[in-house]
Coordinates of C-alpha atoms in Angstrom, one line a residue:
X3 CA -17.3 9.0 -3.5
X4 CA -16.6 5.2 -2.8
X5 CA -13.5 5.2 -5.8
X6 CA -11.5 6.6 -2.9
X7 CA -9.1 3.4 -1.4
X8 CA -8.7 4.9 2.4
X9 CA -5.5 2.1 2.4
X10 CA -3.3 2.9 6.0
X11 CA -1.0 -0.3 4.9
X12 CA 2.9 0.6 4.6
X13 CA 4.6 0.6 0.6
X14 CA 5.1 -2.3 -0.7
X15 CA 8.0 -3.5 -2.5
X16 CA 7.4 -6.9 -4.5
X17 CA 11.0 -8.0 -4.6
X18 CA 13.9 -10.4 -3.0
X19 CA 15.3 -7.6 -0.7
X20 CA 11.5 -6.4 0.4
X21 CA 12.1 -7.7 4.4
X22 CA 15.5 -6.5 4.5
X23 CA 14.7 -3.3 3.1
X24 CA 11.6 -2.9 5.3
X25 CA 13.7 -4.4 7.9
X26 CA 16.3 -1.6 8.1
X27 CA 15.1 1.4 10.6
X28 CA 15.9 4.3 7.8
X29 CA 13.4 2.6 5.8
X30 CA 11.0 1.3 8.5
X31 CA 11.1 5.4 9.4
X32 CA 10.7 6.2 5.8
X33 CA 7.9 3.6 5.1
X34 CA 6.3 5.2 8.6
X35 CA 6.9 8.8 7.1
X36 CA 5.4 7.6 3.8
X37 CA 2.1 6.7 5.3
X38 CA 1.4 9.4 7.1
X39 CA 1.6 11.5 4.5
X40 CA -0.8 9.3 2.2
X41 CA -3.4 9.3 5.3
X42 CA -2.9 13.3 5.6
X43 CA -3.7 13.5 1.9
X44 CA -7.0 11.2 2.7
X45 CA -8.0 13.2 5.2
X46 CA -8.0 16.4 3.5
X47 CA -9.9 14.5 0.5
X48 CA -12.8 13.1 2.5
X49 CA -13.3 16.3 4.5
X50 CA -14.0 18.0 1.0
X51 CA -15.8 15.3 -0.5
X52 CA -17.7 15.2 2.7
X53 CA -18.5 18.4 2.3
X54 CA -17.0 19.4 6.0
X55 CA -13.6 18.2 8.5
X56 CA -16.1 17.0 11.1
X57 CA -16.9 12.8 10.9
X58 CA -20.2 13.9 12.5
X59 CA -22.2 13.0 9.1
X60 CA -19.3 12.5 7.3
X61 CA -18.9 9.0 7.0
X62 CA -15.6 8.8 4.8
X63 CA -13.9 11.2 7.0
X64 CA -14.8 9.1 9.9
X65 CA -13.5 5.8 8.5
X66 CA -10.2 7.6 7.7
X67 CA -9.8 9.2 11.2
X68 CA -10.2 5.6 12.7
X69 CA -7.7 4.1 10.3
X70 CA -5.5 6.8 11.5
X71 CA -5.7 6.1 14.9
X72 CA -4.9 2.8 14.3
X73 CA -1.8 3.8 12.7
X74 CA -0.8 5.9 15.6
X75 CA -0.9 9.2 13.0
X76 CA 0.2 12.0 15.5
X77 CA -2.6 14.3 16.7
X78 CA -1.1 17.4 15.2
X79 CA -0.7 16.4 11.6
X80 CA -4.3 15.4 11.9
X81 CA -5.2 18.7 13.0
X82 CA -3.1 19.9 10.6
X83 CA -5.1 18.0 7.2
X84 CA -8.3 18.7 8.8
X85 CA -7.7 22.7 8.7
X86 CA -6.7 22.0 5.3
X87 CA -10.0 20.0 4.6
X88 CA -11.9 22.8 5.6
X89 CA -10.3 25.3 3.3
X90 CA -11.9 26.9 -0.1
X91 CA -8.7 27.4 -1.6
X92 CA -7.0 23.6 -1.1
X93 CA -7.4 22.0 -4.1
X94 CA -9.5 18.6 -4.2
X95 CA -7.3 15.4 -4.5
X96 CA -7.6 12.3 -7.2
X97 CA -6.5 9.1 -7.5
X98 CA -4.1 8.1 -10.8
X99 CA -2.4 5.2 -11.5
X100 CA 0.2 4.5 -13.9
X101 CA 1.5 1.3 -15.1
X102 CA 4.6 0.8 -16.4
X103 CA 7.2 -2.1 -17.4
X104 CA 10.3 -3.0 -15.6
X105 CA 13.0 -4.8 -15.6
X106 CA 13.1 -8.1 -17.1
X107 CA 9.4 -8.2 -18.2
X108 CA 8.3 -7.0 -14.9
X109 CA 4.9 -5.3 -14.7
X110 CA 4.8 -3.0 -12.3
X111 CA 1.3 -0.2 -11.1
X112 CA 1.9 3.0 -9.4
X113 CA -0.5 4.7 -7.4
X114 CA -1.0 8.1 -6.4
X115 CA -3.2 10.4 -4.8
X116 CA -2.6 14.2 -5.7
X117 CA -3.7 17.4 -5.9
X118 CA -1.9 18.1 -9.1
X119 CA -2.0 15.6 -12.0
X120 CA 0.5 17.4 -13.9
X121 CA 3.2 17.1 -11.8
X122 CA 2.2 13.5 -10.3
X123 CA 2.6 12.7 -14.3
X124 CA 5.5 14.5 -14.8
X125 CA 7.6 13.1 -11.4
X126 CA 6.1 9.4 -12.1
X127 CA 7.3 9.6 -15.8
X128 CA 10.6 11.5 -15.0
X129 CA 11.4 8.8 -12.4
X130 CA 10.9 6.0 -15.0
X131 CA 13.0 7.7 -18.2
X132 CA 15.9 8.5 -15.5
X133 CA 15.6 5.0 -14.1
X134 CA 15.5 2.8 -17.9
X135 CA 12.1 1.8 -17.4
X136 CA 9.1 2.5 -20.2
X137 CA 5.7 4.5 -19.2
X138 CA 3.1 1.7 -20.3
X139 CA 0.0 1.9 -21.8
X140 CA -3.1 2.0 -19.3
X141 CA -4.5 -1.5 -18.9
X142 CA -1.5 -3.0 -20.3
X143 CA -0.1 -3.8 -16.6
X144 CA -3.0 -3.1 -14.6
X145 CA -4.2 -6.4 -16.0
X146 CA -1.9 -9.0 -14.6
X147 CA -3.0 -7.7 -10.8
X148 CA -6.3 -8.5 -9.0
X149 CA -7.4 -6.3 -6.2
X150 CA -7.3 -8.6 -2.6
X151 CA -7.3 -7.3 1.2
X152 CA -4.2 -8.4 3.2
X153 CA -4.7 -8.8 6.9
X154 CA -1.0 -9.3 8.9
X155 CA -2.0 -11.3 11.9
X156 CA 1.5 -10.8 14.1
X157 CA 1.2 -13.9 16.1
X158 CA -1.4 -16.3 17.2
X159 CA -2.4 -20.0 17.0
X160 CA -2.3 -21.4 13.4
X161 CA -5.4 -23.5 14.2
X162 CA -7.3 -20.1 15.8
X163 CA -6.3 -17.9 13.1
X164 CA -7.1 -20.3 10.2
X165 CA -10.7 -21.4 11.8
X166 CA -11.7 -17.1 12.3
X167 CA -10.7 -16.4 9.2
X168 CA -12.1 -18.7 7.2
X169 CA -15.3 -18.8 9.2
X170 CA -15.6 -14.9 8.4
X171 CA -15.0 -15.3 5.0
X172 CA -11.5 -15.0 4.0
X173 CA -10.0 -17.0 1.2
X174 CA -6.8 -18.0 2.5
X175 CA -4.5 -18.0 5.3
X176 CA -0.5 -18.0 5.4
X177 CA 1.9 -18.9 7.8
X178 CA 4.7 -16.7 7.6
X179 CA 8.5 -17.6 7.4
X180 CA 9.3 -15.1 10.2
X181 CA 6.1 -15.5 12.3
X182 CA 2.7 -14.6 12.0
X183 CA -0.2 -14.9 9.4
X184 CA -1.6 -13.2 6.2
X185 CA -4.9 -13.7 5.4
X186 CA -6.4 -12.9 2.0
X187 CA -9.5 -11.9 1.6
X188 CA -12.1 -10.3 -1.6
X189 CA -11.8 -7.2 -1.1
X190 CA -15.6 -6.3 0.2
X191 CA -15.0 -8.7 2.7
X192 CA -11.9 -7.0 4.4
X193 CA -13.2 -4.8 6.7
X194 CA -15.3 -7.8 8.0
X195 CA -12.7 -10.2 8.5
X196 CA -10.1 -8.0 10.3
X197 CA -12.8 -7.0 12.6
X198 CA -14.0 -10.7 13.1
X199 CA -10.2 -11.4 14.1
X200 CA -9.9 -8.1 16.2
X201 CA -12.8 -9.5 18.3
X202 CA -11.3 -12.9 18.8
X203 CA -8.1 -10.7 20.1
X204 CA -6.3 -11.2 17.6
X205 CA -3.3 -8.7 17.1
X206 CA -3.4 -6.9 13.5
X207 CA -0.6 -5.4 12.4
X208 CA -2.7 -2.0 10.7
X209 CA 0.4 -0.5 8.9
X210 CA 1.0 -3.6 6.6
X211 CA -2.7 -4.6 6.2
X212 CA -5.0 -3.5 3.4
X213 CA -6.2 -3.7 -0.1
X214 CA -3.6 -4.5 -2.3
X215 CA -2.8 -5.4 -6.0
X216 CA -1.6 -8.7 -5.7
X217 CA -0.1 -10.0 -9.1
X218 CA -1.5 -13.0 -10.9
X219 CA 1.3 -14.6 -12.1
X220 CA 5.5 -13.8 -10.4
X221 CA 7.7 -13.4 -12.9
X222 CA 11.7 -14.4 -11.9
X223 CA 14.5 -12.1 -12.9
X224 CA 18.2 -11.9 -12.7
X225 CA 20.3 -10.2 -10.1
X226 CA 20.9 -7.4 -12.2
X227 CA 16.9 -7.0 -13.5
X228 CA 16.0 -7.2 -9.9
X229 CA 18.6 -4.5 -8.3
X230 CA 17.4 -2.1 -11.2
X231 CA 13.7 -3.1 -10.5
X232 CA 14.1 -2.3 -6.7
X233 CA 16.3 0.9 -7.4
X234 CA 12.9 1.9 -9.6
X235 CA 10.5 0.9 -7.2
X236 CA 12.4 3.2 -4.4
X237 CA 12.5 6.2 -6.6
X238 CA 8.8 6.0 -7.3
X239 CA 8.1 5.7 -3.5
X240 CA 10.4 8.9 -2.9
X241 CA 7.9 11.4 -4.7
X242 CA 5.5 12.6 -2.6
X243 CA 2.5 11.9 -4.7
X244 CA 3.0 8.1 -5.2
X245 CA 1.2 6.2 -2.4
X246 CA 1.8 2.6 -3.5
X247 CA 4.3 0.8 -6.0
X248 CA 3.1 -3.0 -6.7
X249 CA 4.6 -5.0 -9.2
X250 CA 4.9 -8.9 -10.1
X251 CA 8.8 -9.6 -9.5
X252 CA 9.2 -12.9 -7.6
X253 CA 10.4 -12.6 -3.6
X254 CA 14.2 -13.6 -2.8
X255 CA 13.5 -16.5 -0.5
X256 CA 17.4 -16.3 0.9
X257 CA 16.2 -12.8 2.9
X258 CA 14.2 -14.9 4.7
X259 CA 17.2 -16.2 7.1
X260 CA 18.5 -12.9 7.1

């Protein structure tokens, strides 16, 4: 079942304080704690889908268990999913998403992967009532995003990076304000890319990179729309069945020097 996105990439938070927040080592834990758990929850859903917790034949299970390796997932937790693969009585898992509007005319998506709609629904819409946000309709959100893949190249020369990458495809490479590169690619060409700059040795940072939502058009808010849209977006990230939070709010470019 290809609809499953086997994403290893750490939560993102489209706003001002997104570095800093990342920065900070509670949140760099939480963020590390956060994709564990969303790679546990994969691995159990390919192992079913796959009809068994072995990659030998199952080809989905095997592509997750090597993006877990590269996200240094301990060996115990993916014991653990696997046992839990293998078991008649674990429910299977789906993927929602939910769009909903922020702060300030902010569009933001939420996805999740659970194995209980009804209370991924109820927790998702909970969060957004409690938080003054409004549950949108579907496909009135989801339509300001286009899917991309987002490859974090942590250092490297410009000149290296920007020839690989374009040569294998991608549409566009970044320099960084803190260092380092992202490179954007279609999504079906992701997998070929990072490997093309893996080759070259080029170092990939495999928590941040990924298919993403990336939004169309940023919209600018005030301070206090964008400390209520970052309060939101860190609520929705707390629930266990949310995976990934993406909205359109515009970056603070003064975190930069911080």
């Amino acid at each position: 079942n290809s609809s499953l996105g086997f994403r290893t990439f750490a939560p993102i938070l489209m706003g001002r304080r997104a570095a800093k927040i990342a920065g900070r080592k509670g949140k760099q834990d939480a963020a590390r704690s956060k994709i564990y758990g969303k790679i546990g929850k994969q691995i159990v859903a390919a192992a079913k889908l796959g009809g068994g917790n072995s990659p030998d034949g199952n080809p989905q299970l095997a592509e997750v268990l090597r993006k877990a390796k590269d996200a240094n997932v301990p060996k115990d937790l993916i014991e653990r999913n696997l046992k839990k693969g293998g078991d008649a009585d674990q429910a299977n898992f789906s993927e929602n998403t939910y769009e909903a509007y922020g702060f300030g005319g902010v569009g933001v998506v939420i996805e999740c992967l659970t194995d209980n709609n009804n209370r991924s629904y109820s927790d998702v819409r909970e969060v957004i009532n409690k938080t003054g946000a409004k549950l949108a309709e579907s496909g009135s959100v989801l339509f300001q995003f286009e899917k991309k893949g987002w490859i974090y190249v942590t250092e490297g020369d410009e000149d290296k990076v920007f020839e690989i990458a374009i040569d294998s495809g991608a549409e566009d490479v970044e320099a960084l304000p803190k260092g380092g590169f992202k490179v954007v690619t279609e999504p079906s060409l992701f997998g070929e890319v990072r490997d093309a700059l893996v080759v070259n040795e080029l170092e990939i940072d495999n928590e941040q990179s990924g298919l993403a939502l990336a939004p169309m058009n940023i919209i600018e808010t005030n301070d206090e729309d964008y400390e209520n849209n970052i309060l939101l977006f860190e609520r929705l990230l707390a629930l266990d069945d949310v995976d990934e939070v993406f909205s359109n709010q515009a970056e603070d470019e003064d975190d930069d020097d911080e």
